[in-house]
XYZ file of C-alpha atoms in Angstrom:
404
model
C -88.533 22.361 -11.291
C -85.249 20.529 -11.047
C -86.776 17.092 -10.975
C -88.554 17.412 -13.907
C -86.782 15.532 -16.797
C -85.763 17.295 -19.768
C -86.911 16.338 -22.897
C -89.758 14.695 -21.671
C -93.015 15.842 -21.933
C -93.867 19.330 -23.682
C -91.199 21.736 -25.384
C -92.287 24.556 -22.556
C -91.893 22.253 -19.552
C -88.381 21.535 -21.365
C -87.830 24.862 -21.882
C -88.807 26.335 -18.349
C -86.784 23.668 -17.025
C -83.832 24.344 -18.461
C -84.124 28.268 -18.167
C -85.125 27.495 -14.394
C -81.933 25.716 -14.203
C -79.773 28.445 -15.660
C -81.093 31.448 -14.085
C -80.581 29.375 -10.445
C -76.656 28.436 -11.833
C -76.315 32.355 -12.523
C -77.498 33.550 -9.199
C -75.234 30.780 -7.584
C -71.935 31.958 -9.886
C -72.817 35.432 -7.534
C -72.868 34.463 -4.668
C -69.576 35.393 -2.601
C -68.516 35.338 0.793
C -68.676 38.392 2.825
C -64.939 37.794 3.705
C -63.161 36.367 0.659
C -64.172 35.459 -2.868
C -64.990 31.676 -2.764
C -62.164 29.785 -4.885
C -62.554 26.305 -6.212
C -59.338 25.094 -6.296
C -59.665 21.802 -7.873
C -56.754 19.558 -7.805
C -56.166 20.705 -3.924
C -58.318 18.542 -2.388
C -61.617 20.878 -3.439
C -63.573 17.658 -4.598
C -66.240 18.671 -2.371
C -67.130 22.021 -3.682
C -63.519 23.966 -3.113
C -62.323 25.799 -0.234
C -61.862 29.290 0.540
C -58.322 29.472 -0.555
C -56.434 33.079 -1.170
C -54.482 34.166 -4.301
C -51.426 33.574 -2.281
C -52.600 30.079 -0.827
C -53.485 28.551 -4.332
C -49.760 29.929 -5.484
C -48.232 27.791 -2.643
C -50.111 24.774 -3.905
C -49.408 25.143 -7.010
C -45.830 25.456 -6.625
C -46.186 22.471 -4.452
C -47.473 20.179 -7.012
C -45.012 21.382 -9.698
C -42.350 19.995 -7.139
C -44.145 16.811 -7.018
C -44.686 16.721 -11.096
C -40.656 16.840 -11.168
C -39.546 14.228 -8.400
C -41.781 12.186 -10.125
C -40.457 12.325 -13.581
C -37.198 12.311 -11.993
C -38.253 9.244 -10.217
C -39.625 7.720 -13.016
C -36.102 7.937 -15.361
C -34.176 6.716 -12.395
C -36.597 3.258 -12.559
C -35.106 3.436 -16.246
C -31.968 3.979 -16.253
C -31.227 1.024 -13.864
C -34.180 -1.174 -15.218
C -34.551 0.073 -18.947
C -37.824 0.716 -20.353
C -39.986 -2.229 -20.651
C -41.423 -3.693 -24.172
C -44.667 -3.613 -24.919
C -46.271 -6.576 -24.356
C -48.275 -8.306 -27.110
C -51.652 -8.046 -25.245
C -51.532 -4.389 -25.136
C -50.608 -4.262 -28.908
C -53.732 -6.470 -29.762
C -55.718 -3.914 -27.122
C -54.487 -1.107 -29.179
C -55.525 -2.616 -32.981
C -58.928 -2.976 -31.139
C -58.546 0.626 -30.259
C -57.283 2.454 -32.986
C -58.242 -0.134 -36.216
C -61.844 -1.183 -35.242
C -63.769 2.230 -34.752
C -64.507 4.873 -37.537
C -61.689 7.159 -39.027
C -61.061 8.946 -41.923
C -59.346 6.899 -44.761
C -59.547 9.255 -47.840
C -60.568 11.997 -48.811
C -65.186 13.043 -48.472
C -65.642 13.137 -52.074
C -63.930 11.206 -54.458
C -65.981 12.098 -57.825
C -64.790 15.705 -57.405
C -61.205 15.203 -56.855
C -60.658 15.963 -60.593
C -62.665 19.127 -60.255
C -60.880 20.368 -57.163
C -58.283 23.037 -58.106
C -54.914 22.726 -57.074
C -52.495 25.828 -57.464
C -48.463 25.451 -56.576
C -45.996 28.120 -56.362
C -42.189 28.521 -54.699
C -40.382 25.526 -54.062
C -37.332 23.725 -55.341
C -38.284 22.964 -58.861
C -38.108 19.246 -57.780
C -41.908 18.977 -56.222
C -43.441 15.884 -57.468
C -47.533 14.762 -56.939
C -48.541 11.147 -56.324
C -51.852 9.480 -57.557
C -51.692 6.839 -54.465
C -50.193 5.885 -50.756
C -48.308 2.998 -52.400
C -46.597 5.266 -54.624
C -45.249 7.366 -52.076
C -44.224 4.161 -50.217
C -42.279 2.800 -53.296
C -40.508 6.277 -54.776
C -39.318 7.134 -51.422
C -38.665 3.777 -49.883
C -40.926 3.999 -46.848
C -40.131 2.079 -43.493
C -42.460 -1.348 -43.777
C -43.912 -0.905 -40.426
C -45.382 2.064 -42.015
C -46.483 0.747 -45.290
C -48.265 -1.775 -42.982
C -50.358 0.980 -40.925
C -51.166 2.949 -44.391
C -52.849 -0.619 -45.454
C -54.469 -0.897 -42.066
C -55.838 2.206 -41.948
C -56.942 1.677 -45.575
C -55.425 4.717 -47.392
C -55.218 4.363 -50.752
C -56.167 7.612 -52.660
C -54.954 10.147 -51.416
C -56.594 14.154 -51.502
C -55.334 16.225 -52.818
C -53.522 18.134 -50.089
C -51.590 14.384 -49.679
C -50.820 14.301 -53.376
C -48.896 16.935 -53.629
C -48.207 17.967 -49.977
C -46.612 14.527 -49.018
C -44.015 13.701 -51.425
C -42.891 17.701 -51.499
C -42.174 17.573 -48.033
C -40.515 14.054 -47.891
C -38.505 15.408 -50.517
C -36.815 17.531 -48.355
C -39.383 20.720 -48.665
C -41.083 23.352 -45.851
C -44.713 23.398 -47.108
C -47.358 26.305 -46.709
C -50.618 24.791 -47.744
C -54.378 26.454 -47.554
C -56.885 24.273 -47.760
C -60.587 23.757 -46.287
C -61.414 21.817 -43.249
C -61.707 17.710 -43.602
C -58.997 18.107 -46.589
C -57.060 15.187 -45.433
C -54.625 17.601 -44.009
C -53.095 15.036 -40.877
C -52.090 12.631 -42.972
C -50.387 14.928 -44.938
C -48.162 15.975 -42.291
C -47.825 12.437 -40.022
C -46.267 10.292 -43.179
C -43.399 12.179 -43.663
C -42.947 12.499 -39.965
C -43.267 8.959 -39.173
C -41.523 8.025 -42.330
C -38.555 10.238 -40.956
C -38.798 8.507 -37.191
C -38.764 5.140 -38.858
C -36.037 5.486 -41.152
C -33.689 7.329 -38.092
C -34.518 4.015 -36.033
C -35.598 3.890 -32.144
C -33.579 6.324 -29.984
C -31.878 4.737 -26.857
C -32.965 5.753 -23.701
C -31.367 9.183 -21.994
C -32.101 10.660 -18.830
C -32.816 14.239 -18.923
C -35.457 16.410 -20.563
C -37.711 14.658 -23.439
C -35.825 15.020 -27.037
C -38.441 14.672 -29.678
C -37.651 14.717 -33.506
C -40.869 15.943 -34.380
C -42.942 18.424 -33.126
C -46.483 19.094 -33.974
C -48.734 22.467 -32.362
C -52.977 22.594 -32.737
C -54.726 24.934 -31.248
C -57.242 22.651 -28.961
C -56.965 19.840 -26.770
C -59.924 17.942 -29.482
C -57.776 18.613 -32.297
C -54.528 17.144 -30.217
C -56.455 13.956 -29.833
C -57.488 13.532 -32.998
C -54.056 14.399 -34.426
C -52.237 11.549 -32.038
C -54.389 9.065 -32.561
C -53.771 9.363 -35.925
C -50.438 9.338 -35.950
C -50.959 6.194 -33.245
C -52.357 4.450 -36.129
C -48.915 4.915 -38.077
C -47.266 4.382 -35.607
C -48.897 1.062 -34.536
C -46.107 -1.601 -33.465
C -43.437 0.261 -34.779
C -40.163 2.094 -31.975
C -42.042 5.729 -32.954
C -43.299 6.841 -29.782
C -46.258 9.893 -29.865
C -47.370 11.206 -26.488
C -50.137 14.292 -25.849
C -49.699 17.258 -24.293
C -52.433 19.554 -23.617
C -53.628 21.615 -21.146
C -57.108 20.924 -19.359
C -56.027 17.729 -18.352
C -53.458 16.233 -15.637
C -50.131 16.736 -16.074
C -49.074 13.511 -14.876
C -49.977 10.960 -17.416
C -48.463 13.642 -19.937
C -44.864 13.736 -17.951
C -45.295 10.263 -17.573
C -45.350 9.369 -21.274
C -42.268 11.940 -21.375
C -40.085 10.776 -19.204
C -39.759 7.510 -21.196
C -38.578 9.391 -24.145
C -40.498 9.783 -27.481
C -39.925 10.853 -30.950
C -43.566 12.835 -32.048
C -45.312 14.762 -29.228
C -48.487 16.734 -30.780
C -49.096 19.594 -28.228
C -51.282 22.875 -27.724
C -49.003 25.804 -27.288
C -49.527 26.646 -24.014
C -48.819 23.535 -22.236
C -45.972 23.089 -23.934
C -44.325 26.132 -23.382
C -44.850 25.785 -19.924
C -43.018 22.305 -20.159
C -39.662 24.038 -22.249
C -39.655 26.601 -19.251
C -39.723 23.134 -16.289
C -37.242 21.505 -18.819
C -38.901 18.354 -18.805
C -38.901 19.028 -23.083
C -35.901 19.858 -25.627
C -36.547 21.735 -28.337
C -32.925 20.795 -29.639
C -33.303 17.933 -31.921
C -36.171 19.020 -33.587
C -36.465 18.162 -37.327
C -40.396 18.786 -38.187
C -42.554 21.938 -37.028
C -45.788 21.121 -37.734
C -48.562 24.047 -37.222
C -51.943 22.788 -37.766
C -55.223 25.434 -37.870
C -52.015 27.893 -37.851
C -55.117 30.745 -38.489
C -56.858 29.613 -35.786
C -53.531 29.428 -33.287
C -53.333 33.522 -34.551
C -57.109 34.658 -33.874
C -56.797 32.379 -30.425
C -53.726 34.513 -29.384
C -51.112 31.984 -29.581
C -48.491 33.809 -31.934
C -46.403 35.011 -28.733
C -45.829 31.281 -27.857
C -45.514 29.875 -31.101
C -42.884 32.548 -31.987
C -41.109 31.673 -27.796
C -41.119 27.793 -28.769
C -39.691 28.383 -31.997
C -37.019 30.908 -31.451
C -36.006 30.735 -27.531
C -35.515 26.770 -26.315
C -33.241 25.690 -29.081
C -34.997 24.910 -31.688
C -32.877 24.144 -35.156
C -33.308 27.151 -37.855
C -35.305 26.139 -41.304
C -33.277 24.413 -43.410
C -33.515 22.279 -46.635
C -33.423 18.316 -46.634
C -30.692 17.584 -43.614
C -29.369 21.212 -43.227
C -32.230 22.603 -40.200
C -35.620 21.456 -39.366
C -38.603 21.062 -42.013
C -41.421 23.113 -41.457
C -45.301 22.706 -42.483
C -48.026 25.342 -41.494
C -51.700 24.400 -42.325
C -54.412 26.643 -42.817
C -57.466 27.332 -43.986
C -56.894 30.598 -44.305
C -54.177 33.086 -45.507
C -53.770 36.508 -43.813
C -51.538 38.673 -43.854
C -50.762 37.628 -40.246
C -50.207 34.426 -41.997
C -48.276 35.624 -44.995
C -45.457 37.452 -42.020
C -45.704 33.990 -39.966
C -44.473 31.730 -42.981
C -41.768 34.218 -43.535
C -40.893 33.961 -40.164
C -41.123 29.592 -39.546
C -40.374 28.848 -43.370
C -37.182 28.302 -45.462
C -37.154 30.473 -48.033
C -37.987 28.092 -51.033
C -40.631 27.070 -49.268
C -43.090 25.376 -51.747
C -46.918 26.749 -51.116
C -50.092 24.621 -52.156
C -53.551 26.315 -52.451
C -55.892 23.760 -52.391
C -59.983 25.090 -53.304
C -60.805 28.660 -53.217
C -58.736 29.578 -49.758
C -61.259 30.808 -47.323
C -64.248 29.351 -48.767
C -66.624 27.182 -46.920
C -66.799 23.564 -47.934
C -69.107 22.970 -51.380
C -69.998 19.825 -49.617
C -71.642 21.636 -47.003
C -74.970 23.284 -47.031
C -75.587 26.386 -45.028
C -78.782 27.372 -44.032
C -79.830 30.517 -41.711
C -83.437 30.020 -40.219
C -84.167 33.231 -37.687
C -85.105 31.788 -34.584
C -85.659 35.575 -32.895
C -89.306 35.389 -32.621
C -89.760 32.033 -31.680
C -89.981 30.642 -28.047
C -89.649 27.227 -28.445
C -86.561 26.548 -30.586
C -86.241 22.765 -29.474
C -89.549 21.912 -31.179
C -88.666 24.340 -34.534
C -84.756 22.487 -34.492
C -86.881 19.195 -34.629
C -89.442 20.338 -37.212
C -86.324 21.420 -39.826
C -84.176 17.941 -38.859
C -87.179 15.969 -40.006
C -87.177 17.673 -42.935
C -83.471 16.366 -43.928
C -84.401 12.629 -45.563
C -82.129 9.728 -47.231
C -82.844 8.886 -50.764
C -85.715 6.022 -49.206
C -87.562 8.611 -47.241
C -86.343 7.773 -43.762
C -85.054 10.420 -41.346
C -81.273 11.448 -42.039
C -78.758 10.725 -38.909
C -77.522 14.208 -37.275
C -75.392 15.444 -35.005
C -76.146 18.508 -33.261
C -73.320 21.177 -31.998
């Protein structure tokens, strides 16, 4: 059965293969040792199927490589302190506009002939809130950095949703935000210009040995969502001194410490991995100036509030402020909760200035939902393929889709 190739041939040979192959994976999740539950402990040299490892041993090893992780980020700064930190060379710069400049992103907002008809509801603030109608504006009223300018023209931003209209010149104005708004809103830009803007305009930071002092701080509740944020901001931050590095867990920790022990001034991080960080001190929490909390609804149904609230309020952090007075603050959501409602009391300056972008909660009106019932049907491949045919461009051909 496990030779057969699915997708080939009939839905029911597809279908008995794959259940074939499922049922054999759960009997094989089952099966223990007699003596000791059977541990695969990758990472600890259990590339070939694990080893039978105890609570206690794994502890040992884990410790173990935690020692490693710091006498090699301590290594690391010592090569810099005596040798600085090298330039980037101009090859890698041109590898990196390949990179970030020559593959699909977002640029503006999905649908531009409804902008007008979007509603847009602001409360709270400083009385001196302000909306722009395009990226150059905000570059010219607020004097941005030119390296950034540059990058908003690269990445070809020019009208901005409205979650950027009125989100980005309120908060490089000097404002915490709270803003609710549907998913694909245009909400990372809306966040990353004022932080880069602020990063630019306070100039490279010299090199210190010691635990990683970023400026600005920016917590997502997936490792996806953390790659898609720091590219992003890569993109505004192309050949500029900003420095944005990833932390997330699911992945080595080594490239992560890595990019940290150079020093950097944006790290976008899931909260986990970066509270265990604070507690190995290889992270300061100390000269923060932006909190940014994207999916912040999603971070509470996940189960994060109990490390959000431990980064905010026990490494350091600067209290919320106004312009120069404490850090700036921005929560995103597409939501609002009461959970919510207590959290922006909690993260937010008082006059915080709150933007309500749609109908909060609603699904996108872009989006059509349909609900076929599947229950009595053995062969869902072939009925999935039956409805996707169905879904035609304007010239009759069979749309593109991607299937979750």
């Amino acid at each position: 059965v496990f030779g057969k190739s699915v997708g080939k041939g009939s839905g029911a040979d597809a279908s008995t293969s794959f259940l074939a192959a499922a049922f054999a994976g759960v009997i094989a999740m089952r099966v223990v040792s007699n003596k000791k539950t059977r541990v695969v402990a990758r990472g600890y040299g259990g590339g070939r199927g694990g080893s039978n490892l105890s609570a206690a041993e794994i502890r040992v090893l884990s410790e173990q490589k935690q020692v490693r992780e710091t006498n090699d980020f301590e290594r690391q700064q010592a090569m810099y302190e005596k040798n600085g930190v090298a330039p980037i060379p101009e090859s890698r710069w041109l590898s990196e506009e390949r990179k970030l400049f020559k593959t699909d992103h977002v640029t503006a907002g999905i649908n531009f002939k409804k902008y007008a008809d979007i509603p847009v509801e602001t409360e709270g603030g400083q009385g001196t809130e302000t909306s722009i109608e395009t990226f150059q504006d905000a570059c010219s009223q607020f004097g941005l950095h030119a390296d950034l300018t540059a990058n908003v023209e690269r990445c070809g931003y020019n009208v901005p949703t409205p979650v950027q209209k009125h989100a980005i010149p309120a908060v490089l104005g000097g404002s915490d935000v709270l803003v609710t708004a549907q998913t694909g809103s245009g909400k990372t830009a809306a966040f990353l210009v004022p932080i880069v803007a602020a990063a630019l305009k306070a100039g490279p930071k010299p090199f210190r040995k010691g635990p990683a002092c970023p400026t600005s701080v920016v917590l997502a509740p997936t490792r996806e969502l953390c790659q898609q944020i720091a590219e992003e901001a890569q993109r505004l931050c192309f050949r500029s001194s900003c420095r944005v590095v990833e932390i997330y867990g699911g992945a080595p920790s080594g490239p992560q410490l890595a990019g940290l022990s150079k020093g950097c001034e944006i790290i976008v991080c899931t909260p986990g991995r970066l509270e265990d960080f604070l507690n190995r001190d290889f992270i300061s929490m100390k000269e923060v100036q932006f909190l940014a909390l994207d999916e912040a609804d999603r971070m509470l149904d996940m189960g994060f509030e109990p490390s959000i609230r431990a980064i905010v309020e026990n490494y350091g952090m600067p209290a919320p402020g106004v312009g120069d007075e404490g850090r700036q603050t921005m929560m995103f959501s597409a939501t609002f909760p009461q959970e919510m409602q207590d959290m922006a009391l909690d993260y937010l300056h008082p006059a915080y200035y709150m933007i309500k972008v749609g109908r909060v909660g609603v699904t996108n009106a872009d989006v059509e939902q349909r609900f076929v019932d599947a229950s009595n049907t053995w062969d869902k491949t072939a009925m999935l393929t039956d409805i996707l045919r169905q879904v035609t461009n304007a010239d009759g051909t069979v749309s593109k889709t991607i299937v979750f």
